[in-house]
């Protein structure tokens, strides 16, 4: 099957859905391809909320909080664009029917309660509103294709002109005059224990890399401080719980955060995650105590969390909740500028798949949903403005090949070496023998495995090269921070894998050949 369109958007989370909606409103024809369903992916799972300046006077403060959390590695232009546009983007959700609670919330790293939420199911409300709005465009320029797995991009004269998909009905080729906008989310599934959804296998990053686009800062993987881990599953307890006054206690019952940061439980995520890991190592366990909030109030304010924990025998506000850090968010991604352009003409990216430069070395809580809106809309508009006149067939970028059976072992290896605390010796050992025997099987599970294997190797190489501790990357063998903050950039030059470190502010085209 073949479809021709103005813009191909891959991924239906907040960034992809809002990009597609923006393009439809601009009068464009759009194909929106999703690996599972329109409401699949991480957006629906987001609990806490969506951060945006409370008013124009809060923009500078929000920028400062974002930069502080980002530990010197935020791109100032991305932060500036974000704080200027996030509030209007969030208001646009209200126009689409999202009923935010009247009171803003606090989360770690924010000095003002600028997080809008709908109880503790904010992502679900946003995802519902966006999918409702998109369905209204179906048949009026929008084609939604679910269960479409992107196998490779197509390039003509160095420009991305479309992509090939595997679907239950057979192969699908999409040609797009405006190119391809990736909004496929992160790679949390690279780790054995994660709060990321099953779709989080980094497909967009791998697609972009194989086609020659630069990836940036893959070593920065954000651990959410408070997950309840049962077997291999991690259940999130939203950071908003600490925003409302929940406390962290070690096995001795001590409220320990004062020893790590003066902001206590509301320190940025990297600090809280490391503190919890250290206290678990020293005392055996850490609990989140919501008892000061009262059982009835806690269950009313956090119904999703309460319902998730009840089957585990935990009553919110009555019981101490045993928590530990779990992989939550892919901070690095496909390198983009503030217009959503990757380093490859015709390829755009927004949301968790992208490295817009907003998050630096450690994302500020709840900045990701609003980032998806701001940069999803920008990327869509840029792609349409840079459309070419004619459709092109193009040649396929390299497709992945890997041994599915190897991936569970790789996950364990990566989880052990590239966790909250890392060490060069362990990173090096994890890399040894990482390569997998290619066994090309054209089915989504095998391709996801290949994507994970590729990204795991790139992550380890980047983490090894970063011989410092900064934000969510902490090395016990290199505790100091480099004086000059540097990004890690990785790309495939058509013959070999390349890696470089470049200063903040380096224009993307200068950082790749
Ligand atoms: C949470 O609710 O704690 C998650 C929010 C986020 O990841 O930004």
Coordinates of C-alpha atoms and ligand atoms in Angstrom, one line a residue:
X1 CA 0.0 0.0 0.0
X2 CA 1.2 3.5 -0.6
X3 CA 0.1 6.9 0.8
X4 CA 1.2 10.4 -0.4
X5 CA 0.9 13.3 2.0
X6 CA 2.2 16.7 3.0
X7 CA 3.6 15.6 6.3
X8 CA 4.2 12.2 7.9
X9 CA 4.1 12.3 11.7
X10 CA 5.3 9.1 13.4
X11 CA 3.9 8.7 17.0
X12 CA 0.6 9.7 18.6
X13 CA 1.7 11.0 22.0
X14 CA 1.4 14.6 23.0
X15 CA 4.1 15.8 20.6
X16 CA 3.0 13.8 17.6
X17 CA -0.7 14.4 18.2
X18 CA -0.3 18.2 18.6
X19 CA 2.1 18.3 15.6
X20 CA -0.5 16.6 13.5
X21 CA -3.3 18.8 14.8
X22 CA -1.2 21.9 14.0
X23 CA -0.5 20.7 10.5
X24 CA -4.2 19.9 9.9
X25 CA -5.2 23.4 11.1
X26 CA -2.6 24.9 8.6
X27 CA -4.6 23.1 5.9
X28 CA -2.1 20.3 5.3
X29 CA -2.7 16.7 4.5
X30 CA -1.2 14.6 7.2
X31 CA -0.5 10.9 7.8
X32 CA -0.2 10.1 11.5
X33 CA 1.3 6.7 12.0
X34 CA 1.3 5.0 15.4
X35 CA 3.1 1.8 16.4
X36 CA 0.1 0.7 18.6
X37 CA -2.9 3.0 19.0
X38 CA -3.4 6.7 18.9
X39 CA -3.5 6.7 22.7
X40 CA -0.5 4.4 23.1
X41 CA 2.8 5.5 24.5
X42 CA 3.9 7.5 27.5
X43 CA 1.7 10.5 27.4
X44 CA -1.4 8.7 28.7
X45 CA 0.7 7.4 31.6
X46 CA 1.8 10.9 32.9
X47 CA 0.4 11.5 36.3
X48 CA 1.8 14.7 37.8
X49 CA 1.1 17.4 35.3
X50 CA 2.2 19.9 32.7
X51 CA 4.5 22.8 33.6
X52 CA 4.3 26.3 32.2
X53 CA 4.9 29.8 33.6
X54 CA 2.0 30.9 35.8
X55 CA 2.1 34.4 34.1
X56 CA 4.6 36.4 32.0
X57 CA 6.3 37.4 35.2
X58 CA 7.1 33.8 35.9
X59 CA 8.9 33.1 32.6
X60 CA 12.3 34.1 34.0
X61 CA 11.8 32.0 37.1
X62 CA 10.7 29.0 35.1
X63 CA 13.7 29.4 32.9
X64 CA 16.0 29.6 35.9
X65 CA 14.5 26.5 37.5
X66 CA 14.8 24.6 34.2
X67 CA 18.4 25.6 33.8
X68 CA 19.3 24.8 37.4
X69 CA 17.9 21.3 37.0
X70 CA 19.7 21.0 33.7
X71 CA 23.1 21.5 35.4
X72 CA 24.6 23.8 32.8
X73 CA 23.7 21.7 29.7
X74 CA 20.5 23.4 28.7
X75 CA 20.5 25.2 25.3
X76 CA 19.5 28.7 26.3
X77 CA 17.6 29.3 23.1
X78 CA 15.4 26.2 23.6
X79 CA 14.7 27.3 27.2
X80 CA 13.8 30.8 26.1
X81 CA 11.4 29.6 23.4
X82 CA 9.8 27.1 25.8
X83 CA 9.0 29.5 28.6
X84 CA 7.6 32.1 26.2
X85 CA 5.3 29.6 24.4
X86 CA 4.4 27.0 27.0
X87 CA 1.6 28.9 28.7
X88 CA -0.3 29.5 25.5
X89 CA 0.2 25.9 24.5
X90 CA -1.3 24.7 27.8
X91 CA -4.2 27.1 27.3
X92 CA -4.8 25.6 23.9
X93 CA -5.4 22.3 25.7
X94 CA -8.1 24.0 27.8
X95 CA -9.7 25.1 24.5
X96 CA -9.7 21.4 23.5
X97 CA -11.6 20.5 26.7
X98 CA -8.9 19.6 29.2
X99 CA -10.4 20.5 32.6
X100 CA -7.3 21.3 34.7
X101 CA -7.8 21.6 38.5
X102 CA -7.9 25.2 39.7
X103 CA -4.8 25.0 41.9
X104 CA -1.4 24.6 40.4
X105 CA 1.0 22.1 42.0
X106 CA 4.6 22.0 43.1
X107 CA 7.1 19.4 42.1
X108 CA 10.8 18.9 42.6
X109 CA 13.0 21.8 41.3
X110 CA 10.1 24.2 40.8
X111 CA 10.1 27.2 43.2
X112 CA 6.5 28.1 42.3
X113 CA 3.3 26.0 41.9
X114 CA 3.2 26.2 38.1
X115 CA 2.1 22.6 37.3
X116 CA -1.4 22.2 35.9
X117 CA -3.0 18.9 36.5
X118 CA -6.2 16.9 36.4
X119 CA -5.9 14.9 39.6
X120 CA -3.1 12.5 39.1
X121 CA -4.2 11.5 35.5
X122 CA -3.1 14.5 33.6
X123 CA -1.6 12.7 30.7
X124 CA -4.7 10.6 30.2
X125 CA -6.9 13.8 30.1
X126 CA -4.5 15.4 27.6
X127 CA -4.3 12.3 25.4
X128 CA -8.1 12.0 25.4
X129 CA -8.6 15.6 24.3
X130 CA -6.0 15.4 21.6
X131 CA -7.3 12.2 20.2
X132 CA -10.8 13.6 20.2
X133 CA -9.6 16.6 18.3
X134 CA -7.7 14.5 15.8
X135 CA -10.6 12.2 15.1
X136 CA -12.6 15.2 14.0
X137 CA -10.0 15.8 11.3
X138 CA -10.1 12.2 10.0
X139 CA -11.2 12.2 6.4
X140 CA -10.7 16.0 6.2
X141 CA -6.9 15.7 5.4
X142 CA -5.9 13.5 8.3
X143 CA -5.2 9.8 7.8
X144 CA -4.5 7.9 11.1
X145 CA -2.7 4.7 10.6
X146 CA -2.5 2.5 13.8
X147 CA -0.3 -0.6 14.2
X148 CA 2.2 0.7 11.8
X149 CA 5.8 0.0 12.7
X150 CA 8.4 2.2 11.0
X151 CA 11.1 0.1 9.5
X152 CA 13.2 2.6 7.7
X153 CA 13.2 6.2 6.4
X154 CA 13.5 7.0 2.7
X155 CA 16.1 9.5 1.4
X156 CA 16.4 11.2 -1.9
X157 CA 19.4 13.5 -2.5
X158 CA 20.2 13.6 1.2
X159 CA 16.7 14.6 2.2
X160 CA 14.2 12.5 4.1
X161 CA 11.2 12.0 1.8
X162 CA 9.1 9.3 3.5
X163 CA 9.2 6.0 5.4
X164 CA 8.4 2.3 5.1
X165 CA 6.2 0.6 7.6
X166 CA 5.2 -2.9 8.6
X167 CA 1.5 -3.2 9.2
X168 CA -0.8 -6.2 9.8
X169 CA -2.2 -5.6 6.3
X170 CA 1.3 -5.7 4.7
X171 CA 4.0 -3.2 3.8
X172 CA 3.1 0.5 3.7
X173 CA 5.1 3.2 2.0
X174 CA 4.4 6.9 2.8
X175 CA 5.8 9.7 0.7
X176 CA 5.7 13.1 2.3
X177 CA 6.6 16.4 0.6
X178 CA 7.2 18.1 3.9
X179 CA 9.3 15.2 5.2
X180 CA 9.0 13.1 8.4
X181 CA 8.3 14.3 11.9
X182 CA 9.4 11.8 14.6
X183 CA 7.5 11.8 17.9
X184 CA 8.0 8.2 18.9
X185 CA 9.1 8.7 22.5
X186 CA 12.1 7.4 24.4
X187 CA 13.9 4.1 25.1
X188 CA 13.0 3.3 28.7
X189 CA 12.5 -0.4 27.7
X190 CA 16.3 -0.6 27.4
X191 CA 16.3 -1.1 31.1
X192 CA 14.9 -4.1 33.1
X193 CA 12.8 -2.0 35.4
X194 CA 11.2 1.2 34.1
X195 CA 8.1 3.3 34.4
X196 CA 8.1 3.7 30.6
X197 CA 5.4 2.0 28.5
X198 CA 6.0 -1.1 26.4
X199 CA 6.2 1.1 23.3
X200 CA 9.3 2.9 24.6
X201 CA 11.8 1.0 22.5
X202 CA 13.6 4.0 21.0
X203 CA 12.5 3.3 17.5
X204 CA 12.6 6.9 16.3
X205 CA 16.1 7.4 17.7
X206 CA 17.3 4.3 15.9
X207 CA 15.6 5.2 12.6
X208 CA 17.2 8.7 12.7
X209 CA 20.6 7.4 13.6
X210 CA 20.7 4.7 10.8
X211 CA 19.6 7.4 8.3
X212 CA 22.6 9.6 9.4
X213 CA 21.0 12.1 11.8
X214 CA 22.9 13.1 15.0
X215 CA 21.8 11.8 18.4
X216 CA 22.7 13.9 21.4
X217 CA 23.3 13.1 25.1
X218 CA 22.1 9.6 25.2
X219 CA 23.9 8.9 28.5
X220 CA 21.4 11.1 30.4
X221 CA 18.6 8.8 31.4
X222 CA 16.3 10.2 34.1
X223 CA 15.4 8.0 37.1
X224 CA 12.1 8.9 38.7
X225 CA 12.9 8.9 42.5
X226 CA 9.7 7.3 43.7
X227 CA 8.6 4.1 42.0
X228 CA 7.1 1.1 43.7
X229 CA 8.8 -1.9 42.2
X230 CA 7.1 -5.3 42.3
X231 CA 8.9 -8.0 40.3
X232 CA 9.9 -6.4 37.0
X233 CA 7.2 -3.8 37.1
X234 CA 7.7 -0.2 38.4
X235 CA 4.6 1.8 39.5
X236 CA 5.0 5.5 39.6
X237 CA 4.1 7.6 42.6
X238 CA 3.9 11.0 41.2
X239 CA 6.3 13.7 42.3
X240 CA 3.2 15.8 43.1
X241 CA 2.9 13.7 46.2
X242 CA 6.1 15.3 47.6
X243 CA 4.8 18.6 46.3
X244 CA 1.8 18.2 48.6
X245 CA 4.0 17.4 51.6
X246 CA 4.8 13.6 51.4
X247 CA 8.1 12.9 53.1
X248 CA 11.0 10.4 52.5
X249 CA 12.1 8.2 55.4
X250 CA 14.9 5.7 55.6
X251 CA 14.7 2.3 57.3
X252 CA 15.6 4.1 60.6
X253 CA 12.6 6.3 60.2
X254 CA 14.8 9.4 59.6
X255 CA 13.7 12.1 57.2
X256 CA 17.0 12.3 55.5
X257 CA 16.8 14.7 52.6
X258 CA 18.2 17.6 54.7
X259 CA 21.6 15.9 54.4
X260 CA 21.4 16.1 50.5
X261 CA 19.7 19.4 49.6
X262 CA 18.1 22.4 51.3
X263 CA 15.0 22.0 49.1
X264 CA 14.5 18.6 50.9
X265 CA 12.0 16.3 49.1
X266 CA 11.5 19.1 46.4
X267 CA 15.1 19.0 45.2
X268 CA 15.5 18.3 41.5
X269 CA 15.1 14.7 40.5
X270 CA 18.8 13.8 40.0
X271 CA 19.5 14.7 43.7
X272 CA 16.5 12.9 45.1
X273 CA 17.0 9.8 43.1
X274 CA 20.7 9.5 44.2
X275 CA 19.8 10.3 47.8
X276 CA 17.2 7.5 47.8
X277 CA 19.6 5.1 46.2
X278 CA 22.3 6.0 48.8
X279 CA 19.8 5.6 51.8
X280 CA 18.6 2.2 50.5
X281 CA 22.2 1.1 50.2
X282 CA 23.0 2.4 53.7
X283 CA 19.9 1.5 55.6
X284 CA 18.0 -1.1 53.5
X285 CA 14.9 0.8 52.5
X286 CA 13.3 4.1 51.8
X287 CA 9.6 4.8 52.2
X288 CA 7.4 7.6 51.0
X289 CA 5.2 8.8 53.9
X290 CA 1.9 10.3 52.8
X291 CA 0.4 9.9 56.3
X292 CA 0.8 13.7 57.0
X293 CA -1.6 14.3 54.2
X294 CA -4.4 12.1 55.7
X295 CA -5.6 8.8 54.2
X296 CA -8.9 10.2 52.9
X297 CA -7.4 13.4 51.3
X298 CA -4.4 11.4 49.8
X299 CA -6.7 8.9 48.1
X300 CA -8.9 11.7 46.8
X301 CA -6.0 13.8 45.5
X302 CA -4.1 10.8 44.0
X303 CA -6.8 8.3 43.0
X304 CA -4.7 6.7 40.2
X305 CA -1.8 6.0 42.5
X306 CA -4.2 4.8 45.2
X307 CA -5.9 2.4 42.8
X308 CA -2.5 1.1 41.5
X309 CA -1.1 0.4 44.9
X310 CA -4.1 -1.2 46.5
X311 CA -3.7 -4.6 44.7
X312 CA -0.1 -4.5 46.1
X313 CA -1.6 -4.3 49.6
X314 CA -0.6 -0.7 50.1
X315 CA -3.2 1.9 51.2
X316 CA -2.1 5.5 50.3
X317 CA -2.0 7.8 53.4
X318 CA -2.2 4.9 55.8
X319 CA 0.8 2.7 54.9
X320 CA 4.4 3.7 54.3
X321 CA 5.1 3.2 50.6
X322 CA 8.4 1.5 49.8
X323 CA 10.0 3.4 46.9
X324 CA 13.1 3.3 44.8
X325 CA 14.4 5.1 41.7
X326 CA 13.4 3.6 38.3
X327 CA 14.2 4.6 34.8
X328 CA 11.6 7.1 33.7
X329 CA 12.6 9.4 30.9
X330 CA 15.1 9.6 28.0
X331 CA 16.7 13.0 28.3
X332 CA 18.9 12.8 25.2
X333 CA 17.5 12.1 21.7
X334 CA 17.5 13.2 18.1
X335 CA 19.4 16.5 18.1
X336 CA 17.1 19.3 17.0
X337 CA 17.1 23.1 16.8
X338 CA 14.3 25.2 18.1
X339 CA 12.4 24.7 14.9
X340 CA 12.4 21.0 15.4
X341 CA 14.9 20.3 12.6
X342 CA 17.2 17.4 13.0
X343 CA 20.7 17.4 11.3
X344 CA 19.2 15.6 8.3
X345 CA 17.1 17.7 5.9
X346 CA 13.5 16.7 5.8
X347 CA 13.7 15.0 9.3
X348 CA 12.1 16.7 12.3
X349 CA 11.6 15.5 15.9
X350 CA 9.7 16.6 19.0
X351 CA 8.9 15.2 22.4
X352 CA 10.9 12.5 24.2
X353 CA 12.5 11.2 21.0
X354 CA 14.2 14.6 20.6
X355 CA 17.0 16.4 22.2
X356 CA 15.7 20.0 21.9
X357 CA 18.2 21.2 24.4
X358 CA 15.5 22.1 26.9
X359 CA 16.4 19.5 29.5
X360 CA 20.2 19.7 29.7
X361 CA 21.5 17.0 31.9
X362 CA 18.4 16.5 34.0
X363 CA 14.8 17.3 33.0
X364 CA 12.8 19.6 35.3
X365 CA 9.6 17.7 36.5
X366 CA 6.6 18.1 34.2
X367 CA 8.4 20.1 31.5
X368 CA 8.0 17.3 29.0
X369 CA 4.3 17.4 28.2
X370 CA 4.5 21.2 27.5
X371 CA 7.8 20.7 25.6
X372 CA 5.9 18.2 23.4
X373 CA 3.3 20.9 22.6
X374 CA 5.7 23.8 22.0
X375 CA 8.2 21.9 19.9
X376 CA 5.6 19.6 18.2
X377 CA 3.8 22.6 16.8
X378 CA 7.0 24.3 15.8
X379 CA 8.4 21.2 14.1
X380 CA 5.1 20.8 12.1
X381 CA 5.1 24.4 10.9
X382 CA 8.7 24.2 9.9
X383 CA 8.3 21.0 8.0
X384 CA 5.4 22.4 6.1
X385 CA 7.3 25.7 5.3
X386 CA 10.2 23.6 4.1
X387 CA 8.1 21.3 1.9
X388 CA 9.4 20.4 -1.5
X389 CA 7.1 20.5 -4.6
X390 CA 7.4 16.9 -5.8
X391 CA 7.0 13.5 -4.2
X392 CA 10.2 11.4 -4.3
X393 CA 10.5 7.7 -4.1
X394 CA 13.9 7.8 -2.3
X395 CA 16.1 4.9 -1.2
X396 CA 15.6 3.1 2.1
X397 CA 17.9 3.9 5.0
X398 CA 19.5 0.9 6.5
X399 CA 17.0 -1.4 8.3
X400 CA 17.9 -3.0 11.6
X401 CA 18.9 -6.6 12.2
X402 CA 19.4 -8.3 15.6
X403 CA 18.9 -11.4 17.7
X404 CA 15.8 -11.0 19.8
X405 CA 16.9 -13.6 22.3
X406 CA 19.8 -11.5 23.3
X407 CA 17.9 -8.5 24.5
X408 CA 16.8 -9.6 28.0
X409 CA 20.4 -10.3 28.9
X410 CA 21.4 -6.9 27.4
X411 CA 18.8 -5.2 29.6
X412 CA 20.2 -6.7 32.7
X413 CA 23.7 -5.8 31.7
X414 CA 22.8 -2.2 30.9
X415 CA 20.7 -1.8 34.1
X416 CA 23.6 -3.0 36.2
X417 CA 26.2 -0.7 34.5
X418 CA 24.3 2.4 33.6
X419 CA 22.1 3.0 36.7
X420 CA 21.8 5.9 39.1
X421 CA 25.5 5.5 40.0
X422 CA 28.0 4.4 37.3
X423 CA 31.6 3.5 37.1
X424 CA 34.0 3.4 34.1
X425 CA 35.1 -0.2 34.7
X426 CA 31.5 -1.4 34.7
X427 CA 30.5 0.6 31.7
X428 CA 33.6 -0.8 29.8
X429 CA 32.7 -4.3 30.9
X430 CA 29.1 -3.9 29.8
X431 CA 30.3 -2.8 26.3
X432 CA 32.5 -5.9 25.8
X433 CA 30.8 -8.4 23.6
X434 CA 27.7 -6.2 23.2
X435 CA 27.5 -6.8 19.5
X436 CA 24.7 -9.0 18.3
X437 CA 24.6 -11.5 15.4
X438 CA 22.5 -9.9 12.7
X439 CA 19.4 -12.0 12.0
X440 CA 17.0 -9.8 10.0
X441 CA 13.5 -10.8 10.7
X442 CA 10.9 -8.4 9.3
X443 CA 8.6 -8.3 12.3
X444 CA 8.1 -5.5 14.9
X445 CA 9.4 -7.4 17.9
X446 CA 12.7 -8.3 16.2
X447 CA 13.1 -4.7 15.0
X448 CA 12.4 -3.3 18.4
X449 CA 15.1 -5.6 19.8
X450 CA 17.5 -4.4 17.2
X451 CA 16.7 -0.8 18.0
X452 CA 17.3 -1.4 21.7
X453 CA 20.5 -3.2 21.1
X454 CA 21.8 -0.3 19.0
X455 CA 20.8 2.4 21.5
X456 CA 22.2 0.4 24.4
X457 CA 25.6 0.4 22.8
X458 CA 25.4 4.1 22.0
X459 CA 24.4 4.9 25.5
X460 CA 27.3 3.0 27.0
X461 CA 29.8 4.6 24.7
X462 CA 28.5 8.0 25.5
X463 CA 28.5 7.3 29.3
X464 CA 32.0 6.0 29.1
X465 CA 33.2 9.1 27.3
X466 CA 31.6 11.4 29.8
X467 CA 34.2 11.2 32.5
X468 CA 32.4 13.6 34.9
X469 CA 29.3 13.6 37.0
X470 CA 26.5 15.9 35.9
X471 CA 22.7 15.8 36.4
X472 CA 21.4 12.3 35.8
X473 CA 24.8 10.9 34.8
X474 CA 26.8 10.2 38.0
X475 CA 30.1 8.4 38.0
X476 CA 31.7 7.3 41.2
X477 CA 35.1 7.1 39.4
X478 CA 34.7 10.7 38.1
X479 CA 32.8 12.7 40.7
X480 CA 33.9 16.1 39.6
X481 CA 32.1 18.2 36.9
X482 CA 33.9 19.4 33.8
X483 CA 34.4 23.2 33.8
X484 CA 32.9 23.5 30.4
X485 CA 29.6 21.7 29.8
X486 CA 29.8 19.6 26.7
X487 CA 27.2 17.7 24.7
X488 CA 27.8 14.2 23.4
X489 CA 26.9 13.9 19.7
X490 CA 26.8 10.5 18.0
X491 CA 26.1 9.8 14.3
X492 CA 26.6 7.2 11.6
X493 CA 28.5 8.6 8.7
X494 CA 27.5 5.9 6.2
X495 CA 30.6 3.8 6.9
X496 CA 31.3 4.0 10.7
X497 CA 29.9 5.2 14.0
X498 CA 31.2 8.6 15.0
X499 CA 31.1 10.4 18.4
X500 CA 32.2 13.9 19.5
X501 CA 31.8 16.3 22.4
X502 CA 30.7 19.8 21.6
X503 CA 30.1 22.9 23.7
X504 CA 26.6 24.2 24.5
X505 CA 25.5 26.6 21.8
X506 CA 27.2 24.7 19.1
X507 CA 25.1 24.9 16.0
X508 CA 23.9 21.5 15.1
X509 CA 25.3 21.6 11.6
X510 CA 28.8 22.4 13.0
X511 CA 28.7 19.4 15.2
X512 CA 28.3 16.9 12.4
X513 CA 30.3 16.7 9.2
Ligands
LIG1 C1 5.4 12.6 38.0 O1 4.2 12.7 38.1 O2 6.1 12.6 39.0 C2 6.0 12.5 36.6 C3 6.1 13.8 36.1 C4 7.2 13.9 35.1 O3 7.8 12.9 34.8 O4 7.5 15.0 34.6

